[in-house]
Coordinates of C-alpha atoms (C1' of nucleotides) in Angstrom, one line a residue:
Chain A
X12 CA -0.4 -12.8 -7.5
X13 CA -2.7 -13.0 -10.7
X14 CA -6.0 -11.3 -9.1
X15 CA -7.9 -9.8 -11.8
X16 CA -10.0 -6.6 -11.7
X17 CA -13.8 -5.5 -11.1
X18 CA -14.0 -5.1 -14.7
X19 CA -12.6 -1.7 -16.5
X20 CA -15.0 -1.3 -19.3
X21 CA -13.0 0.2 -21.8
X22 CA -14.2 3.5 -23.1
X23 CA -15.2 3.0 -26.9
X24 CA -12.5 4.3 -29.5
X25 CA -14.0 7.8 -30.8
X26 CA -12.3 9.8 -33.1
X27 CA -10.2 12.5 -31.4
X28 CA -11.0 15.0 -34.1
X29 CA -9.2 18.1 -32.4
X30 CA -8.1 16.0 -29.3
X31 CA -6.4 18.8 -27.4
X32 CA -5.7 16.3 -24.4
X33 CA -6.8 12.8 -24.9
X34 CA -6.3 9.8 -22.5
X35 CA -2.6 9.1 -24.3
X36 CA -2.1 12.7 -22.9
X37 CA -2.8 12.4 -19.5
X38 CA -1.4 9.4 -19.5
X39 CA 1.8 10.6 -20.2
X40 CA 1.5 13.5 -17.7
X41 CA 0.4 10.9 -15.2
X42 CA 3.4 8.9 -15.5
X43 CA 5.5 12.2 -15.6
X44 CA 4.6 13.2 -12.5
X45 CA 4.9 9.3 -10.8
X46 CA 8.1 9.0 -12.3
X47 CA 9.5 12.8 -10.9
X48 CA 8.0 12.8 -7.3
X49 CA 6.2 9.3 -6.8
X50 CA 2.8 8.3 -5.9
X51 CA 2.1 11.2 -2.9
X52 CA 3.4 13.9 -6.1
X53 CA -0.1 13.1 -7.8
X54 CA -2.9 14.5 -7.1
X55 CA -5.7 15.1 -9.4
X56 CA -5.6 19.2 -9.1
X57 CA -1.6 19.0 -10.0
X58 CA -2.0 16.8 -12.6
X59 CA -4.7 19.3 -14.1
X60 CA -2.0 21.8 -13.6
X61 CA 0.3 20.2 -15.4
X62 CA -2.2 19.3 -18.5
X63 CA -3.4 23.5 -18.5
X64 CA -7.3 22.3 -17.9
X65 CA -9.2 21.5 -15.2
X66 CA -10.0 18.5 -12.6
X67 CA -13.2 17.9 -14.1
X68 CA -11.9 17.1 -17.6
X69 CA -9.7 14.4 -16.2
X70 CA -12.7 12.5 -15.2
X71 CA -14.1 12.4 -18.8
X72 CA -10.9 9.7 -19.5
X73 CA -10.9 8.0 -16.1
X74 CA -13.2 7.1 -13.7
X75 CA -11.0 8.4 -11.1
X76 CA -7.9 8.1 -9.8
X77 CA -7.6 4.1 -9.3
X78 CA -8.0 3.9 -13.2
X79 CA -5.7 6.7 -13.7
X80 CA -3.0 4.8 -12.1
X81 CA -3.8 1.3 -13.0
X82 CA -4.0 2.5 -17.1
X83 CA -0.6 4.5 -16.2
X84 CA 0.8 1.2 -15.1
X85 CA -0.4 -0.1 -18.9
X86 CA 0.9 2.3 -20.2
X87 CA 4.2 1.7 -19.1
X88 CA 3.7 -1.9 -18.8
X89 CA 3.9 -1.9 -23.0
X90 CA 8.0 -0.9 -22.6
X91 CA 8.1 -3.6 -20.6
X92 CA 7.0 -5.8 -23.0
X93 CA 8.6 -4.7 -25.7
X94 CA 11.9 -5.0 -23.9
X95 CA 10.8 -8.3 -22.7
X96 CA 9.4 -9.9 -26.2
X97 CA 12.8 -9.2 -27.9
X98 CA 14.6 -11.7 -25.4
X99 CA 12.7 -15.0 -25.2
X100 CA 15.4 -16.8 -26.1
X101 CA 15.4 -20.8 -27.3
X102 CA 18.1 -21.8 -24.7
X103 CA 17.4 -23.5 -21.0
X104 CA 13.9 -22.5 -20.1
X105 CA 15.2 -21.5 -16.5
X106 CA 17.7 -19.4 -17.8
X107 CA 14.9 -17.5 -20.2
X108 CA 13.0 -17.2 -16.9
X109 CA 15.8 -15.6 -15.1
X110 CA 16.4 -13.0 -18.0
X111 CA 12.7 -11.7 -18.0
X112 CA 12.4 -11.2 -14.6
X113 CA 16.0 -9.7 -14.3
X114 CA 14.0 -7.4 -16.9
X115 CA 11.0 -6.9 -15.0
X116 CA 12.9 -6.2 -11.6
X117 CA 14.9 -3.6 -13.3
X118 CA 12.2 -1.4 -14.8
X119 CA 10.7 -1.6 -11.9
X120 CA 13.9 -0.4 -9.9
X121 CA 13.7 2.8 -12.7
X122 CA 10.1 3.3 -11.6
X123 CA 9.9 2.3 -7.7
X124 CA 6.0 3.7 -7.8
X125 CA 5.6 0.5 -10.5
X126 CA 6.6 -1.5 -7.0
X127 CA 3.5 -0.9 -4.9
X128 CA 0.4 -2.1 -7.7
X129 CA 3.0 -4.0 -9.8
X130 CA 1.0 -7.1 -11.2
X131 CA -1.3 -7.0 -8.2
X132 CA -4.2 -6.8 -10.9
X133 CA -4.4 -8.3 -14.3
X134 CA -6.6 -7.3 -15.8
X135 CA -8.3 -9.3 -19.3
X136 CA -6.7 -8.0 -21.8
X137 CA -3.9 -5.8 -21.1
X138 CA 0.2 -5.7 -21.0
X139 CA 0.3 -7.1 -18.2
X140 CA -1.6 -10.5 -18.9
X141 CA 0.9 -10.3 -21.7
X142 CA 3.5 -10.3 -20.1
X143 CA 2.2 -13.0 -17.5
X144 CA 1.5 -14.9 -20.8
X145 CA 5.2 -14.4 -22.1
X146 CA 6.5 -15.6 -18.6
X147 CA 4.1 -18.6 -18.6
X148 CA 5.3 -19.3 -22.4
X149 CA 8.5 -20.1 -21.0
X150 CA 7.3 -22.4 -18.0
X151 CA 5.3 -24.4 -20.9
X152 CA 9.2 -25.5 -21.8
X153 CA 8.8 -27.5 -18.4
X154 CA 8.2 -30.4 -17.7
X155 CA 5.3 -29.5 -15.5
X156 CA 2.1 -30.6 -14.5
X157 CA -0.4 -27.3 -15.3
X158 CA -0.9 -26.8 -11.7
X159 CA 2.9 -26.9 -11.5
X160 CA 3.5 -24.5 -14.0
X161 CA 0.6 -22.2 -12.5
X162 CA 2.5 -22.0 -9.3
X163 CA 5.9 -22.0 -10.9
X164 CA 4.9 -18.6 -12.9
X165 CA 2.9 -16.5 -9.6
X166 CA 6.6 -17.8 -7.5
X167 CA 8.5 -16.1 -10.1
X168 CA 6.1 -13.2 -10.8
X169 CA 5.6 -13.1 -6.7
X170 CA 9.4 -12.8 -6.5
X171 CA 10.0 -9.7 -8.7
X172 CA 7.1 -8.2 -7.0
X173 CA 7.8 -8.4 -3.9
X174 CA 11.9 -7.2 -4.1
X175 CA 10.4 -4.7 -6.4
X176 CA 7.3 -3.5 -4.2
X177 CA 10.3 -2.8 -1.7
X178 CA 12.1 -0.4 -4.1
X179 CA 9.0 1.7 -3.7
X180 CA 9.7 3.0 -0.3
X181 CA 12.8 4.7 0.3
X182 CA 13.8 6.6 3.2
X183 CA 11.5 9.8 3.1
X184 CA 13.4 12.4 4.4
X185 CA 17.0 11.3 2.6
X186 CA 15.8 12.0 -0.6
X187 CA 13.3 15.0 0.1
X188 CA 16.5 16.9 1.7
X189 CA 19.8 15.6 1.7
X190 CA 20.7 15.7 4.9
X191 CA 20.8 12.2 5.4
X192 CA 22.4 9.9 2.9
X193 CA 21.6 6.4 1.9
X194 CA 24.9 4.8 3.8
X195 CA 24.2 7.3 6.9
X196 CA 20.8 5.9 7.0
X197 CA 21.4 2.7 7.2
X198 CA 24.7 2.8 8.9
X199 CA 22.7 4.5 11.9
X200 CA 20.0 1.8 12.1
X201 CA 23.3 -1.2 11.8
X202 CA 24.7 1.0 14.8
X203 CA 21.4 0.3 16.7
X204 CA 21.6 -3.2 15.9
X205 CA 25.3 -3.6 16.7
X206 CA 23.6 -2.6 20.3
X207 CA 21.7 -5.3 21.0
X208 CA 22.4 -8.1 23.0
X209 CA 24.0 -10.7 21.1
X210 CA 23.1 -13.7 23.0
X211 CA 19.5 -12.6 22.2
X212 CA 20.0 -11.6 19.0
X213 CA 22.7 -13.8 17.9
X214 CA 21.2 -14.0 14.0
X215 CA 21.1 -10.0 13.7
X216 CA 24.5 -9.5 14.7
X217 CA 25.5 -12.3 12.2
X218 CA 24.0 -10.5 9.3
X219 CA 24.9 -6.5 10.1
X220 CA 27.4 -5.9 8.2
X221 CA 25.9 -7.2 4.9
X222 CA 22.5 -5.6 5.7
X223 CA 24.5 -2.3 6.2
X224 CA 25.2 -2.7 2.6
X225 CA 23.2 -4.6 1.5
X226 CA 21.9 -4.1 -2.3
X227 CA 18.8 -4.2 -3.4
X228 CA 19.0 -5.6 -7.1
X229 CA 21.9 -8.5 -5.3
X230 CA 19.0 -9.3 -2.3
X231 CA 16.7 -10.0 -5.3
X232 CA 18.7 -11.7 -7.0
X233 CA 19.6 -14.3 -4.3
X234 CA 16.0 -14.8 -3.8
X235 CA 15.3 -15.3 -7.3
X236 CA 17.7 -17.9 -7.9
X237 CA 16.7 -19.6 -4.9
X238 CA 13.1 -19.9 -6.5
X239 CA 14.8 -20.9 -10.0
X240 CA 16.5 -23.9 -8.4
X241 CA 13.7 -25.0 -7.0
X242 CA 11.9 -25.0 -10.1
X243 CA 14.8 -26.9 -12.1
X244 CA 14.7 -29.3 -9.1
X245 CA 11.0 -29.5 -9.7
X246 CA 11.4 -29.8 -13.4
X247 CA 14.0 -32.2 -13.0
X248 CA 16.6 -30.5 -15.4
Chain B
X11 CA 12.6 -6.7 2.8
X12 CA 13.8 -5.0 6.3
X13 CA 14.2 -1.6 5.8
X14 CA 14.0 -0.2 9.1
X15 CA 12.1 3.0 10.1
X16 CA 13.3 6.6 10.4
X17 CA 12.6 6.2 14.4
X18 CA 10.1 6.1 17.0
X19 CA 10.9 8.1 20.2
X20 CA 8.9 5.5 22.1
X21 CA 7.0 8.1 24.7
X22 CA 7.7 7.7 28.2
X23 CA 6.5 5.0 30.2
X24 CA 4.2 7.3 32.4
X25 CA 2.1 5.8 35.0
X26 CA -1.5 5.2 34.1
X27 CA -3.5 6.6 37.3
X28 CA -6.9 6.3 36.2
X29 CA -6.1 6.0 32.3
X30 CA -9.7 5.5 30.9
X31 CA -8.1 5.1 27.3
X32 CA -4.1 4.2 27.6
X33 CA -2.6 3.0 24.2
X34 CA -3.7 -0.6 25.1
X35 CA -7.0 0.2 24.6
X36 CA -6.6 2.6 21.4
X37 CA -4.1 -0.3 20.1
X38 CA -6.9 -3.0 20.6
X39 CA -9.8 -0.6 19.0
X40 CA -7.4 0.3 16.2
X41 CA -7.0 -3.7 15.2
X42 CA -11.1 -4.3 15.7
X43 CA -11.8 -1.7 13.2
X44 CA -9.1 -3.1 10.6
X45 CA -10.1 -6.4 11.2
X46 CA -13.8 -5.9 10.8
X47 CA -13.4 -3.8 7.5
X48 CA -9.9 -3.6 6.8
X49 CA -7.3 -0.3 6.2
X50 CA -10.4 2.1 4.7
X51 CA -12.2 1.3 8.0
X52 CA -9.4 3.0 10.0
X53 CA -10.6 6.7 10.2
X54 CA -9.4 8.4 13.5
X55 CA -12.9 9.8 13.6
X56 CA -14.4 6.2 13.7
X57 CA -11.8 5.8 16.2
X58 CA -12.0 8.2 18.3
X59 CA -16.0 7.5 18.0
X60 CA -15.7 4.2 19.1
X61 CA -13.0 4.8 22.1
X62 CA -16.1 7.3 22.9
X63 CA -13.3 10.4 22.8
X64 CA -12.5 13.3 20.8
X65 CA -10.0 12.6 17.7
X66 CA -7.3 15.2 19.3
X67 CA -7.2 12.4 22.3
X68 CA -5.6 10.4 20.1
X69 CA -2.6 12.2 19.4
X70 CA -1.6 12.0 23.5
X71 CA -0.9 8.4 22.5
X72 CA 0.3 8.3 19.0
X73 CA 2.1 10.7 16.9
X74 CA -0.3 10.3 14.0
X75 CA -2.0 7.3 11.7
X76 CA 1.0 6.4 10.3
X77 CA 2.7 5.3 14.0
X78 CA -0.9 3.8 14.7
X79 CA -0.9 1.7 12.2
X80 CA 2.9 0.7 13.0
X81 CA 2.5 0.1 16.9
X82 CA -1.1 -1.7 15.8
X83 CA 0.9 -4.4 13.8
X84 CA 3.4 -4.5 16.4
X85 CA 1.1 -5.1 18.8
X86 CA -1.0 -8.5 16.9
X87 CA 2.9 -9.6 16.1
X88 CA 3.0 -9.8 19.8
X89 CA 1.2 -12.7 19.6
X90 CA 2.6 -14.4 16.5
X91 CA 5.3 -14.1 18.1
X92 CA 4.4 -16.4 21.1
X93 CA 3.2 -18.5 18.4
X94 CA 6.2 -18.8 16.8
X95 CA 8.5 -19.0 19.7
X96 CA 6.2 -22.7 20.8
X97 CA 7.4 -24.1 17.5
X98 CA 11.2 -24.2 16.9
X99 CA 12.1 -27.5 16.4
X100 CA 15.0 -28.8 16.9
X101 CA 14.5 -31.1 13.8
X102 CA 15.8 -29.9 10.0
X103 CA 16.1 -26.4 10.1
X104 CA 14.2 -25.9 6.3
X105 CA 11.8 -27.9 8.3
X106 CA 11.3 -25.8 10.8
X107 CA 11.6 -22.6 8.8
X108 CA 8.9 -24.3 7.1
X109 CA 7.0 -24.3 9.9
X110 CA 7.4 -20.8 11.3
X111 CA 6.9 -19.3 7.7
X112 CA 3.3 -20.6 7.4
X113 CA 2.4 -19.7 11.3
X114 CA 3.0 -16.4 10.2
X115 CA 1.0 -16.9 6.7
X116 CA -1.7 -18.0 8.5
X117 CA -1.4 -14.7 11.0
X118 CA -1.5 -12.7 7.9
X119 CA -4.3 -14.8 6.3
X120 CA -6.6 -13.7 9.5
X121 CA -5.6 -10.1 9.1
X122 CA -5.3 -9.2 5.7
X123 CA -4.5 -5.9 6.5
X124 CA -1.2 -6.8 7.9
X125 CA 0.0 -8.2 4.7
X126 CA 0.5 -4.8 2.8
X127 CA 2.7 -3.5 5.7
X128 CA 3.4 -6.6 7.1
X129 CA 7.7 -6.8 8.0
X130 CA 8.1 -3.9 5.6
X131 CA 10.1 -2.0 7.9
X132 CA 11.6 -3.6 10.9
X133 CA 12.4 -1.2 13.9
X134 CA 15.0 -1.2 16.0
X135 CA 13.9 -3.3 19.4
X136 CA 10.3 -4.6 18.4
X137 CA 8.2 -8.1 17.9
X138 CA 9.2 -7.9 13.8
X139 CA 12.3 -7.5 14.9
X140 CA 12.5 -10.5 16.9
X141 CA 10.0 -12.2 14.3
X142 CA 13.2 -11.7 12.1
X143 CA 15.9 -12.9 14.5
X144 CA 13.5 -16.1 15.2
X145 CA 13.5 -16.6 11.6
X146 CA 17.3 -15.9 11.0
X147 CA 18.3 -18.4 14.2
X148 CA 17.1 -21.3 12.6
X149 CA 19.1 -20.3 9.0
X150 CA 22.2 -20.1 11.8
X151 CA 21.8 -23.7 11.8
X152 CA 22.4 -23.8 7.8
X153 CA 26.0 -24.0 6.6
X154 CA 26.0 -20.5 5.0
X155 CA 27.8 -17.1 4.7
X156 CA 26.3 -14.6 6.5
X157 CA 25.3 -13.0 3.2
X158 CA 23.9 -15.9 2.0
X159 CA 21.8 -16.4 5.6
X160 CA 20.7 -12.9 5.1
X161 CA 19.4 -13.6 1.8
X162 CA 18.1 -16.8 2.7
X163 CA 16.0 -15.5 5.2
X164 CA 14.8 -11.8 3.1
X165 CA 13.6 -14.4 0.3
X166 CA 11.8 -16.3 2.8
X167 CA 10.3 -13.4 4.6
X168 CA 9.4 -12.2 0.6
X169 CA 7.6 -15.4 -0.4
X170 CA 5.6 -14.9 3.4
X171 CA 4.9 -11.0 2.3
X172 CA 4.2 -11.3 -1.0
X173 CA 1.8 -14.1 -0.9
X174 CA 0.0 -12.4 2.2
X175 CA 0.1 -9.1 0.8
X176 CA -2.3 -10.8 -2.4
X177 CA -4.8 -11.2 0.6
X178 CA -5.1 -7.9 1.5
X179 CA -7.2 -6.7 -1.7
X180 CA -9.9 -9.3 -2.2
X181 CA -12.8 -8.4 -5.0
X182 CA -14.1 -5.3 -2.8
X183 CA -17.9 -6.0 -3.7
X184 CA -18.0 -9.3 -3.2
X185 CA -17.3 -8.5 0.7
X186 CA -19.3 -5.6 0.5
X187 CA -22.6 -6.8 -1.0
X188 CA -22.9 -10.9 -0.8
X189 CA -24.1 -9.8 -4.6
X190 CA -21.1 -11.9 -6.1
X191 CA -19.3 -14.7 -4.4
X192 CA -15.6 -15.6 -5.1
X193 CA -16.5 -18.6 -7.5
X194 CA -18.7 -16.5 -9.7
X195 CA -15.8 -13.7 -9.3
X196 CA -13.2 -16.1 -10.7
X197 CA -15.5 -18.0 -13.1
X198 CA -16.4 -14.3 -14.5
X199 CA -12.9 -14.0 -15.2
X200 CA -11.7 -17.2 -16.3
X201 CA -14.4 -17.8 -18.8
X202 CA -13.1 -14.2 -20.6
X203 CA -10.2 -16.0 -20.3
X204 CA -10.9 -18.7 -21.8
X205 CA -12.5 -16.8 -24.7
X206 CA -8.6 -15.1 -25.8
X207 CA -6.9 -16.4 -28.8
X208 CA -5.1 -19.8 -27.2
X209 CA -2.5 -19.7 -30.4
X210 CA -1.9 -15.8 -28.8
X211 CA -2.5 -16.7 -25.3
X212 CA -1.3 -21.1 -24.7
X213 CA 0.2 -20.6 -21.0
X214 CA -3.4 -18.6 -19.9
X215 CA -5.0 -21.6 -21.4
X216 CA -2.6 -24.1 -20.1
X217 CA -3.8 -22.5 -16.6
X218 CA -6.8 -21.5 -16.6
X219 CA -8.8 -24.3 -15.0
X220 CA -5.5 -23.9 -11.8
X221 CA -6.6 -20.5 -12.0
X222 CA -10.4 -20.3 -11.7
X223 CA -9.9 -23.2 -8.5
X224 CA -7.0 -22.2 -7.3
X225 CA -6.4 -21.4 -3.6
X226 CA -3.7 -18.7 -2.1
X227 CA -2.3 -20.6 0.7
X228 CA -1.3 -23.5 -1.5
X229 CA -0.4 -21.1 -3.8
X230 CA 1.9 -19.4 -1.1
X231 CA 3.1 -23.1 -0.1
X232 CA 4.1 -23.6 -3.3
X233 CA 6.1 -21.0 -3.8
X234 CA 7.9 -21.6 -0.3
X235 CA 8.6 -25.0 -1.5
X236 CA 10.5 -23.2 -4.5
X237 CA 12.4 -21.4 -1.8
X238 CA 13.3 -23.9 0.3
X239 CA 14.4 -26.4 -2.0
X240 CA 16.5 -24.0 -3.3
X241 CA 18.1 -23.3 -0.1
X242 CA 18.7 -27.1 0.5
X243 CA 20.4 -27.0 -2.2
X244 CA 22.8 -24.0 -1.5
X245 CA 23.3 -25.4 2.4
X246 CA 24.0 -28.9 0.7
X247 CA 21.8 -31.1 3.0
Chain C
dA12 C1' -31.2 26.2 -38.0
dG13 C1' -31.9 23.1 -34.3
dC14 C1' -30.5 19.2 -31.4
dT15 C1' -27.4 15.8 -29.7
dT16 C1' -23.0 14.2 -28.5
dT17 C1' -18.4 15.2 -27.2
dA18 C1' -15.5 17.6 -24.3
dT19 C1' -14.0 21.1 -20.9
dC20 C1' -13.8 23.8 -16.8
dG21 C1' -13.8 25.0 -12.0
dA22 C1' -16.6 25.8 -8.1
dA23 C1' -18.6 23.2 -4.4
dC24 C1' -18.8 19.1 -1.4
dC25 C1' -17.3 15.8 1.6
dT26 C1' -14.0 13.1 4.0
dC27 C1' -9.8 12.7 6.2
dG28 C1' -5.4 13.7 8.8
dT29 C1' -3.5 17.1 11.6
dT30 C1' -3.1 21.3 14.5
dC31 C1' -4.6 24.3 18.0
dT32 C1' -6.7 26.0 21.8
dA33 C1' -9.6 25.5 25.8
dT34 C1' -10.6 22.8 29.6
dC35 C1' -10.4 19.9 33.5
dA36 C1' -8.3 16.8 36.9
dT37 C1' -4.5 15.5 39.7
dG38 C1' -0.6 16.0 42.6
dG39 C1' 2.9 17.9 44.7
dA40 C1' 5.1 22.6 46.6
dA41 C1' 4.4 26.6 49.2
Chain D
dT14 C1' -5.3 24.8 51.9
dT15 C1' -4.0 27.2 47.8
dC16 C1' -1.8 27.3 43.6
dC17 C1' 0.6 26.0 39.6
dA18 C1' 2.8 22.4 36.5
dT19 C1' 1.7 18.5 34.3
dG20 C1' -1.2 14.8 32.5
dA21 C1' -5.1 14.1 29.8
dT22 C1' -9.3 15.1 27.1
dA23 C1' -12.2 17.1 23.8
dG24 C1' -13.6 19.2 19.6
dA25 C1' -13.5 23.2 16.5
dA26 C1' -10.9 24.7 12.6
dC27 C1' -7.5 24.1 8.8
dG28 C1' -5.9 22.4 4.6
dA29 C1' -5.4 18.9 1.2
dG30 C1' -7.3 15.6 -1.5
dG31 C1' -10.9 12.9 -4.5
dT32 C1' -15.2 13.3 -6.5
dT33 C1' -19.7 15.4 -8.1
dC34 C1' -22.2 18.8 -10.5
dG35 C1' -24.0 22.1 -13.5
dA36 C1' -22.8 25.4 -16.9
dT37 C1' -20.8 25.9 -21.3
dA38 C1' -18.9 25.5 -25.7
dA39 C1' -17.6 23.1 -30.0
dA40 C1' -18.5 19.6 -33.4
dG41 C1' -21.4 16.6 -35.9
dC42 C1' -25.9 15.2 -37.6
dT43 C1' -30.8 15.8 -39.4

DNA sequence: AGCTTTATCGAACCTCGTTCTATCATGGAA
DNA sequence: TTCCATGATAGAACGAGGTTCGATAAAGCT
């Protein structure tokens, strides 16, 4: 986790005299589209479209479409946050930890594109070395060696990420048309698994059942704690 | 982790009379273009140049990128796998998953290209498949449900991913042009980090130093050590 | 009134994945 | 041997997408 960025030298702040579109705008219509279709939904010409101008004007806000979708993660990165700064609570540190990543994994659930580029970058300055700063705030409650603690935060942050990045790639067809649901989808593939040979595949046939219904948010949750009660046993709380 | 693909009508083992190209050898050119420049390398017209054939050639083998890419990771898994299959101990099991974990971190840390896909979707019959079961026998040794084996070994398979994933997207110039080297990458970064508010920003400083040295494969140990310990403490040993 | 900066627009360009058709070799059937 | 189905190859053409470019207008400044 935790790699930062080229460098995204932030347009200066000029006065939107008549701003008919400005950068919160496209933003917003950026995020729209993410949030109704995903990441393949947004292309440049139908995001024009959808702001009544052209391509060209988009590039006057953005340098193109990388920076349009890592300042649409910002930009929703700030909920986040918000959400995020009203819980640090004063109880047990690991518990705090648990709650903000609970938090993070879920608005990432809402927003499965978030999944794929989610913390991959932080940038300086920015929501989301905010929120790795309100994370690591937490971890400063432990008694950890810096190093520790640096590892201790990416585990956690590494965690949500990963559970989450999975979010971001549901069955294609199942939701484009609906002729395959969610429980058919995965029932087919726990058939084919139910096939094998157990003596070769003695672990796969142990776990079909729950991996035919299985649950995402559960799956990281289990994984999460795991890494929690490492860290208390680390911690030595 | 383990979501399983929407099928792959494996073509017809037909007998290769004088096959000047077979899918071995588009396979094998596929992996020496993503491993000399990574995913943005992997044009079919650069491989279709470099098999010395037309691009439509290509689709007699494969049913487009997307299966490429899939029977190209398949096919380096191959011999992870072997790999793997050399080192299950008969010792502690979190020992041993210890072991296979970082074989395949060290796979992925070769090929950073396999870490964005890398175990995202499992097919039915396949080497990740088998990477999976190989992973999941040793948790059979753990004194577990079967929903908390499958968990235990989708976090482990998570801390693997994620971590290797983080490899796939080094600074792109600093590849590209030897015009910046990783140290002078980092140290950019962590000096503006060092210049934030530390009353605003304590963790970032409390890091910083971790940061601007820090290494991915001991960060990727650590976090398995998180894991692990965690899963000791569920199987009670 | 000029001139510069800010902002907009869409045509044109280039690359890429994919499809389509033409072509050739091979191998058995007649 | 001849002929056709099949295996296999090649590359032109299509369409979609990101990006560049030049033209143009509106707003501020001198």
């Amino acid at each position: 986790m935790t790699r930062p960025r080229p460098e995204a030298p932030d347009r200066p702040a000029r006065g939107r005299r008549r701003a008919s579109h400005s950068l919160d705008a496209v933003l917003n219509a950026t995020v729209e589209l993410l949030d109704e279709a995903g990441e393949p939904a947004l292309t440049l010409r139908a995001l024009a479209t959808r702001l009544g101008t052209g391509v060209g004007s988009i590039y006057w806000y953005v340098s193109g479409k990388d920076e349009l979708i890592d300042r649409a993660i910002e930009h929703v990165l700030g909920g986040v946050l918000n959400e995020v700064e009203g819980q640090t609570g004063t109880g047990d540190p690991i518990d705090d930890l648990r709650v903000m990543a609970v938090t993070l994994f879920d608005a990432i659930a809402d927003r499965p594109w978030l999944g794929a580029r989610f913390m991959r970058n932080i940038d300086v300055q920015g929501n989301s070395l905010r929120l790795y700063e309100k994370l690591g705030q937490v971890a400063l409650r432990l008694e950890l060696t810096p190093l520790q603690r640096f590892h201790a935060v990416s585990a956690v942050v590494g965690v949500v990420a990963s559970n989450g990045a999975d979010m971001g790639q549901e069955p294609p067809q199942a939701v484009v048309d609906g002729s395959v649901t969610r429980e058919e989808f995965f029932g087919h593939h726990a058939a084919a698994w139910r096939a094998l040979d157990p003596e070769e595949y003695p672990f796969v046939h142990d776990i079909v059942d729950e991996f035919e219904g299985h649950d995402d948010r559960e799956q990281f949750l289990a994984a999460l704690e795991l890494t929690l009660a490492g860290l208390r046993l680390e911690a030595g709380i």
